[in-house]
Amino acid sequence: MMHFNFHMPTRLIFGQGTLRRLAGEPLPGTRALVVVSAGGSMKKLGYLEQVRSLLAQNGCESEVYDRIQPNPVKEHVMEGAALARSARCDFIVGLGGGSSIDSAKSIALMAANPGDYWDYMGGTGGGKTPPEPALPVIAIPTTAGTGTEADPWTVITNTATREKIGWGNDSTFPRFSIIDPMLMLSVPPSVTAYTGMDAFFHATEAYLATCNQPSSDLLAQQAIHLISTFLPQCVHDGSNPETRTMLAWASTAAGICESLSSCISHHSLEHALSAFYPDIPHGAGLVMLSEAYFSHLARFVPERMTHLGYFMGVDVDSLPEERQPEAFVHALAKLKADCGLAELKMSDFGVKRSDLPALARNARESMGGLFHVTPVELDEAAVLDIFEKAYR
Amino acid sequence: MMHFNFHMPTRLIFGQGTLRRLAGEPLPGTRALVVVSAGGSMKKLGYLEQVRSLLAQNGCESEVYDRIQPNPVKEHVMEGAALARSARCDFIVGLGGGSSIDSAKSIALMAANPGDYWDYMGGTGGGKTPPEPALPVIAIPTTAGTGTEADPWTVITNTATREKIGWGNDSTFPRFSIIDPMLMLSVPPSVTAYTGMDAFFHATEAYLATCNQPSSDLLAQQAIHLISTFLPQCVHDGSNPETRTMLAWASTAAGICESLSSCISHHSLEHALSAFYPDIPHGAGLVMLSEAYFSHLARFVPERMTHLGYFMGVDVDSLPEERQPEAFVHALAKLKADCGLAELKMSDFGVKRSDLPALARNARESMGGLFHVTPVELDEAAVLDIFEKAYR
């Protein structure tokens, strides 16, 4: 029986050179807070000034909040929200990678709501429903990976409690997103690889999630095919607008999958990892866990796992039937290698084997919801087993 | 170069038995106008009472406007809007086929705006921009065809000027739509066939339109495949919930295609036909024009026309290359026959050969916009030629 909700209200403006559309699109106000990372790339590349100038052409003043770090934290959400209030901003622009856009969403929420951000989170948070919708958000991604431009989700870390938790509601769907692949040409190879693999897993997991629906299946299939084809090319030569465009669409399509279907517990495991070790890029964490995780699933959901092999272009039919569900895992290993990610090791990021039981517990406690849409029951022992198999 | 806008903000609630969700979804007000056709089927089948009772459970009073006819007219839009105003309705519910839901959208527009509906239309209309958004609309389709539950479009006829014109803006996307295939089990065979073929052409045309995009291509492909497979089954036995569900999704998917891509001039030709002859069901008009229209296109857009053959399951590769683009037209003829539509003739609906020049002129004047996204130039002589080839 086919039952689903389809909802993705964000207007996506996609294509090379579309950034300039920011000067003409109707804006949700006349004062914006532009949120960028602390790294400084948005300034160095001139994108921040370009965005502020386009907003100004559109009759909109802007302030800047530029302290966001990779694996963004609650303190910066609260600080950015205080700035948005004091500067009387009508809306928030997230410019950059997933950290900046997710922070923009969370800042938009806290600029309009009382209390602390964690009052509204799960895990050890208060779990309260925010009384007010978030301020409107505009997303301008400069990496192809997060998909946050096409979903309501924002992932913020509470360093004090070691929790990295995803959250969203209808008000945190961006009002519109501009996906201009020309902004992605200068992304360095390692970031291209990490973010591209994040998008790859969004699509993969949305296809496996029990809440999949026809539209997410179609988009996931296309995203997996495009990323398998174009990610290695973009890692090795990031300057080609055409391959960057394919990757940008794949990433946004995988983001739509996040709105229509869901991630599964692979993401819960990674959130535990990067909550404990904030220096692990999200995509790297997923990559390090992935072979152990999907090998485990292959036994339990053979049909959809076999499809994933087809989507990656594997000649699945030439394999004996019992080996078909694992074809995807082998193709994944090859994709990782082609993207220069074969040698990633948890131990290189300082993860100790003795941490693994705590990580397994955290994965289920902080992001337990995703286990409910995972197509196989995974108790704490099974999660620990995956962590141990993935550990190197 | 890939450039597109993706925007379909309607929340779609899809699945057998989902009508009951109307009792729990947040509603955009406490007084609704429910718009149904004059035919009486919504009353006979008990759907009107069910909808009013579910609204009442949700704290919402309702009025009913029940004068809508197939190929709905401007007079009923104005009458319904006057009722919505006098009853102080907050929102409009369209229950039934495309006529009722389109009328609900147009009534919602005129309940919130001054003047005459035609002030806002193209063709001989005033072409004005409505100063106010339409009242919120909820769509509950009981046929699988129109797709209006997933797009902003409404098609209304001005009988005085013999114009049948499509219109829509962001405010006429339904707030939410409930697509419950169980409401479609009692649709009679001929209506199943006509509406199903309408959906089929939405998908076909969205795939051929120059404004196609990756998501509309994917959904069009799936809709064409599903309709080719399940429409004949539903025409011959409408009582199977599973095949009705497949057809309902195909029709809604084709509606999403109307939001992301567009119909092409095939629809302009049909609008001329049913503006002159309001007794021609829209789907029947499309069917009668289709072979002549798509045969003409096959010469000019061979690649995408060939794809359409694949989507219908034709063994295209076994054909010589020069015949591949026309494979779709032959498969279409077979689909029509399988649905009992092979014998449809314009002359049986009273169309005279001498009307054809006026129809060709009307097609370009009333719905000229769709010619701009048609992948081949079609001047008035070419349109007349298609009408003449289609005439029997």
mmCIF file of N, CA and C in Angstrom, chain A residues 1-18 21 25 170 175 213-215 218-219 222 242 245-246 249 256, chain B residues 1-18 21 25 170 175 213-215 218-219 222 242 245-246 249 256:
data_model
loop_
_atom_site.group_PDB
_atom_site.id
_atom_site.type_symbol
_atom_site.label_atom_id
_atom_site.label_comp_id
_atom_site.label_asym_id
_atom_site.label_seq_id
_atom_site.Cartn_x
_atom_site.Cartn_y
_atom_site.Cartn_z
ATOM 1 N N MET A 1 0.852 -1.207 0.000
ATOM 2 C CA MET A 1 0.000 0.000 0.000
ATOM 3 C C MET A 1 0.876 1.241 0.000
ATOM 4 N N MET A 2 0.599 2.154 -0.903
ATOM 5 C CA MET A 2 1.412 3.344 -1.075
ATOM 6 C C MET A 2 0.763 4.503 -0.317
ATOM 7 N N HIS A 3 1.443 4.968 0.709
ATOM 8 C CA HIS A 3 0.982 6.096 1.530
ATOM 9 C C HIS A 3 2.140 7.055 1.708
ATOM 10 N N PHE A 4 1.945 8.315 1.452
ATOM 11 C CA PHE A 4 3.036 9.253 1.715
ATOM 12 C C PHE A 4 2.540 10.689 1.763
ATOM 13 N N ASN A 5 3.383 11.543 2.336
ATOM 14 C CA ASN A 5 3.224 12.992 2.230
ATOM 15 C C ASN A 5 4.329 13.516 1.330
ATOM 16 N N PHE A 6 3.984 14.402 0.443
ATOM 17 C CA PHE A 6 4.962 15.053 -0.427
ATOM 18 C C PHE A 6 4.915 16.528 -0.065
ATOM 19 N N HIS A 7 6.038 17.073 0.400
ATOM 20 C CA HIS A 7 6.055 18.490 0.781
ATOM 21 C C HIS A 7 7.471 19.024 0.687
ATOM 22 N N MET A 8 7.690 19.941 -0.231
ATOM 23 C CA MET A 8 8.987 20.608 -0.345
ATOM 24 C C MET A 8 8.713 21.990 -0.924
ATOM 25 N N PRO A 9 8.310 22.923 -0.053
ATOM 26 C CA PRO A 9 7.797 24.207 -0.546
ATOM 27 C C PRO A 9 8.854 25.197 -1.005
ATOM 28 N N THR A 10 10.138 24.898 -0.747
ATOM 29 C CA THR A 10 11.190 25.848 -1.137
ATOM 30 C C THR A 10 11.214 26.038 -2.656
ATOM 31 N N ARG A 11 11.352 27.289 -3.078
ATOM 32 C CA ARG A 11 11.565 27.567 -4.504
ATOM 33 C C ARG A 11 13.059 27.442 -4.777
ATOM 34 N N LEU A 12 13.425 26.553 -5.690
ATOM 35 C CA LEU A 12 14.835 26.334 -6.029
ATOM 36 C C LEU A 12 15.136 27.051 -7.335
ATOM 37 N N ILE A 13 16.151 27.894 -7.305
ATOM 38 C CA ILE A 13 16.580 28.600 -8.517
ATOM 39 C C ILE A 13 17.937 28.021 -8.868
ATOM 40 N N PHE A 14 17.972 27.229 -9.939
ATOM 41 C CA PHE A 14 19.149 26.421 -10.226
ATOM 42 C C PHE A 14 19.792 26.811 -11.544
ATOM 43 N N GLY A 15 21.117 26.924 -11.547
ATOM 44 C CA GLY A 15 21.839 27.065 -12.812
ATOM 45 C C GLY A 15 23.035 27.990 -12.712
ATOM 46 N N GLN A 16 23.912 27.852 -13.681
ATOM 47 C CA GLN A 16 25.125 28.671 -13.715
ATOM 48 C C GLN A 16 24.755 30.148 -13.863
ATOM 49 N N GLY A 17 25.282 30.955 -12.960
ATOM 50 C CA GLY A 17 25.058 32.398 -13.054
ATOM 51 C C GLY A 17 23.789 32.887 -12.379
ATOM 52 N N THR A 18 23.068 31.970 -11.700
ATOM 53 C CA THR A 18 21.790 32.392 -11.110
ATOM 54 C C THR A 18 21.960 33.241 -9.851
ATOM 55 N N ARG A 21 20.284 36.522 -9.676
ATOM 56 C CA ARG A 21 18.822 36.604 -9.474
ATOM 57 C C ARG A 21 18.468 37.178 -8.097
ATOM 58 N N GLU A 25 14.680 38.873 -7.102
ATOM 59 C CA GLU A 25 13.630 38.063 -6.461
ATOM 60 C C GLU A 25 12.958 38.865 -5.339
ATOM 61 N N ASP A 170 8.226 23.279 9.345
ATOM 62 C CA ASP A 170 7.866 23.899 8.066
ATOM 63 C C ASP A 170 8.505 25.275 7.879
ATOM 64 N N ARG A 175 12.931 29.961 2.152
ATOM 65 C CA ARG A 175 11.918 30.616 1.320
ATOM 66 C C ARG A 175 12.298 30.416 -0.151
ATOM 67 N N GLN A 213 9.243 7.143 -0.919
ATOM 68 C CA GLN A 213 8.050 7.328 -1.746
ATOM 69 C C GLN A 213 8.509 7.419 -3.208
ATOM 70 N N PRO A 214 7.588 7.327 -4.160
ATOM 71 C CA PRO A 214 8.025 7.267 -5.560
ATOM 72 C C PRO A 214 8.954 8.419 -5.961
ATOM 73 N N SER A 215 8.640 9.639 -5.545
ATOM 74 C CA SER A 215 9.450 10.774 -5.995
ATOM 75 C C SER A 215 10.845 10.746 -5.390
ATOM 76 N N LEU A 218 12.906 8.157 -7.286
ATOM 77 C CA LEU A 218 13.383 8.628 -8.596
ATOM 78 C C LEU A 218 14.564 9.575 -8.435
ATOM 79 N N LEU A 219 14.436 10.509 -7.516
ATOM 80 C CA LEU A 219 15.507 11.494 -7.329
ATOM 81 C C LEU A 219 16.751 10.839 -6.740
ATOM 82 N N GLN A 222 18.630 9.034 -9.469
ATOM 83 C CA GLN A 222 19.380 9.957 -10.328
ATOM 84 C C GLN A 222 20.599 10.524 -9.598
ATOM 85 N N GLU A 242 30.562 22.215 -16.139
ATOM 86 C CA GLU A 242 29.536 21.220 -16.483
ATOM 87 C C GLU A 242 29.475 20.084 -15.464
ATOM 88 N N THR A 245 28.049 21.325 -12.306
ATOM 89 C CA THR A 245 26.593 21.504 -12.402
ATOM 90 C C THR A 245 25.872 20.180 -12.150
ATOM 91 N N MET A 246 26.399 19.103 -12.719
ATOM 92 C CA MET A 246 25.797 17.781 -12.496
ATOM 93 C C MET A 246 25.828 17.430 -11.010
ATOM 94 N N TRP A 249 23.334 19.563 -8.965
ATOM 95 C CA TRP A 249 21.950 19.069 -9.063
ATOM 96 C C TRP A 249 21.782 17.769 -8.253
ATOM 97 N N ILE A 256 16.221 17.141 -1.678
ATOM 98 C CA ILE A 256 14.770 16.948 -1.810
ATOM 99 C C ILE A 256 14.386 15.592 -1.221
ATOM 100 N N MET B 1 23.266 23.683 -21.112
ATOM 101 C CA MET B 1 23.225 24.375 -19.809
ATOM 102 C C MET B 1 21.884 24.124 -19.118
ATOM 103 N N MET B 2 21.976 23.703 -17.884
ATOM 104 C CA MET B 2 20.793 23.343 -17.119
ATOM 105 C C MET B 2 20.398 24.520 -16.239
ATOM 106 N N HIS B 3 19.246 25.099 -16.529
ATOM 107 C CA HIS B 3 18.699 26.221 -15.765
ATOM 108 C C HIS B 3 17.241 25.930 -15.467
ATOM 109 N N PHE B 4 16.825 26.056 -14.242
ATOM 110 C CA PHE B 4 15.399 25.856 -13.982
ATOM 111 C C PHE B 4 14.998 26.411 -12.620
ATOM 112 N N ASN B 5 13.691 26.588 -12.484
ATOM 113 C CA ASN B 5 13.081 26.845 -11.171
ATOM 114 C C ASN B 5 12.302 25.601 -10.775
ATOM 115 N N PHE B 6 12.439 25.218 -9.527
ATOM 116 C CA PHE B 6 11.673 24.083 -8.991
ATOM 117 C C PHE B 6 10.777 24.669 -7.904
ATOM 118 N N HIS B 7 9.476 24.576 -8.079
ATOM 119 C CA HIS B 7 8.572 25.126 -7.061
ATOM 120 C C HIS B 7 7.243 24.407 -7.110
ATOM 121 N N MET B 8 6.924 23.690 -6.063
ATOM 122 C CA MET B 8 5.623 23.028 -5.932
ATOM 123 C C MET B 8 5.316 22.944 -4.444
ATOM 124 N N PRO B 9 4.808 24.052 -3.886
ATOM 125 C CA PRO B 9 4.688 24.148 -2.425
ATOM 126 C C PRO B 9 3.522 23.380 -1.815
ATOM 127 N N THR B 10 2.615 22.853 -2.640
ATOM 128 C CA THR B 10 1.457 22.146 -2.086
ATOM 129 C C THR B 10 1.888 20.910 -1.304
ATOM 130 N N ARG B 11 1.284 20.715 -0.139
ATOM 131 C CA ARG B 11 1.500 19.467 0.606
ATOM 132 C C ARG B 11 0.539 18.420 0.049
ATOM 133 N N LEU B 12 1.077 17.312 -0.423
ATOM 134 C CA LEU B 12 0.248 16.244 -0.987
ATOM 135 C C LEU B 12 0.116 15.125 0.036
ATOM 136 N N ILE B 13 -1.101 14.772 0.343
ATOM 137 C CA ILE B 13 -1.359 13.668 1.274
ATOM 138 C C ILE B 13 -1.950 12.548 0.430
ATOM 139 N N PHE B 14 -1.165 11.507 0.228
ATOM 140 C CA PHE B 14 -1.522 10.497 -0.766
ATOM 141 C C PHE B 14 -1.732 9.132 -0.134
ATOM 142 N N GLY B 15 -2.790 8.453 -0.531
ATOM 143 C CA GLY B 15 -2.949 7.053 -0.141
ATOM 144 C C GLY B 15 -4.383 6.671 0.132
ATOM 145 N N GLN B 16 -4.626 5.356 0.073
ATOM 146 C CA GLN B 16 -5.965 4.830 0.322
ATOM 147 C C GLN B 16 -6.410 5.180 1.746
ATOM 148 N N GLY B 17 -7.582 5.787 1.839
ATOM 149 C CA GLY B 17 -8.143 6.104 3.152
ATOM 150 C C GLY B 17 -7.681 7.422 3.737
ATOM 151 N N THR B 18 -6.903 8.186 2.981
ATOM 152 C CA THR B 18 -6.374 9.435 3.557
ATOM 153 C C THR B 18 -7.420 10.539 3.663
ATOM 154 N N ARG B 21 -7.974 12.158 6.915
ATOM 155 C CA ARG B 21 -6.981 13.102 7.456
ATOM 156 C C ARG B 21 -7.518 14.545 7.488
ATOM 157 N N GLU B 25 -5.899 17.690 9.891
ATOM 158 C CA GLU B 25 -4.917 18.645 9.346
ATOM 159 C C GLU B 25 -5.256 20.067 9.798
ATOM 160 N N ASP B 170 1.181 31.933 -7.506
ATOM 161 C CA ASP B 170 1.599 31.177 -6.317
ATOM 162 C C ASP B 170 0.459 30.930 -5.348
ATOM 163 N N ARG B 175 -3.263 24.678 -0.721
ATOM 164 C CA ARG B 175 -2.537 24.650 0.545
ATOM 165 C C ARG B 175 -2.161 23.211 0.865
ATOM 166 N N GLN B 213 12.809 19.997 -16.943
ATOM 167 C CA GLN B 213 13.924 19.974 -15.984
ATOM 168 C C GLN B 213 14.072 18.537 -15.478
ATOM 169 N N PRO B 214 15.176 18.223 -14.807
ATOM 170 C CA PRO B 214 15.395 16.813 -14.434
ATOM 171 C C PRO B 214 14.233 16.199 -13.654
ATOM 172 N N SER B 215 13.668 16.927 -12.699
ATOM 173 C CA SER B 215 12.604 16.329 -11.879
ATOM 174 C C SER B 215 11.338 16.091 -12.681
ATOM 175 N N LEU B 218 11.847 12.957 -14.790
ATOM 176 C CA LEU B 218 11.725 11.703 -14.030
ATOM 177 C C LEU B 218 10.259 11.375 -13.760
ATOM 178 N N LEU B 219 9.513 12.380 -13.308
ATOM 179 C CA LEU B 219 8.110 12.145 -12.969
ATOM 180 C C LEU B 219 7.292 11.856 -14.232
ATOM 181 N N GLN B 222 7.836 8.274 -15.275
ATOM 182 C CA GLN B 222 7.095 7.329 -14.435
ATOM 183 C C GLN B 222 5.592 7.394 -14.732
ATOM 184 N N GLU B 242 -5.756 -1.215 -6.047
ATOM 185 C CA GLU B 242 -4.323 -1.138 -6.339
ATOM 186 C C GLU B 242 -4.054 -0.462 -7.684
ATOM 187 N N THR B 245 -4.804 3.146 -7.439
ATOM 188 C CA THR B 245 -3.757 3.860 -6.711
ATOM 189 C C THR B 245 -2.599 4.212 -7.643
ATOM 190 N N MET B 246 -2.219 3.268 -8.488
ATOM 191 C CA MET B 246 -1.140 3.534 -9.439
ATOM 192 C C MET B 246 -1.534 4.685 -10.373
ATOM 193 N N TRP B 249 -1.519 8.081 -8.529
ATOM 194 C CA TRP B 249 -0.180 8.648 -8.386
ATOM 195 C C TRP B 249 0.330 9.175 -9.728
ATOM 196 N N ILE B 256 2.456 17.461 -10.939
ATOM 197 C CA ILE B 256 3.718 18.089 -10.494
ATOM 198 C C ILE B 256 4.511 18.539 -11.735
#
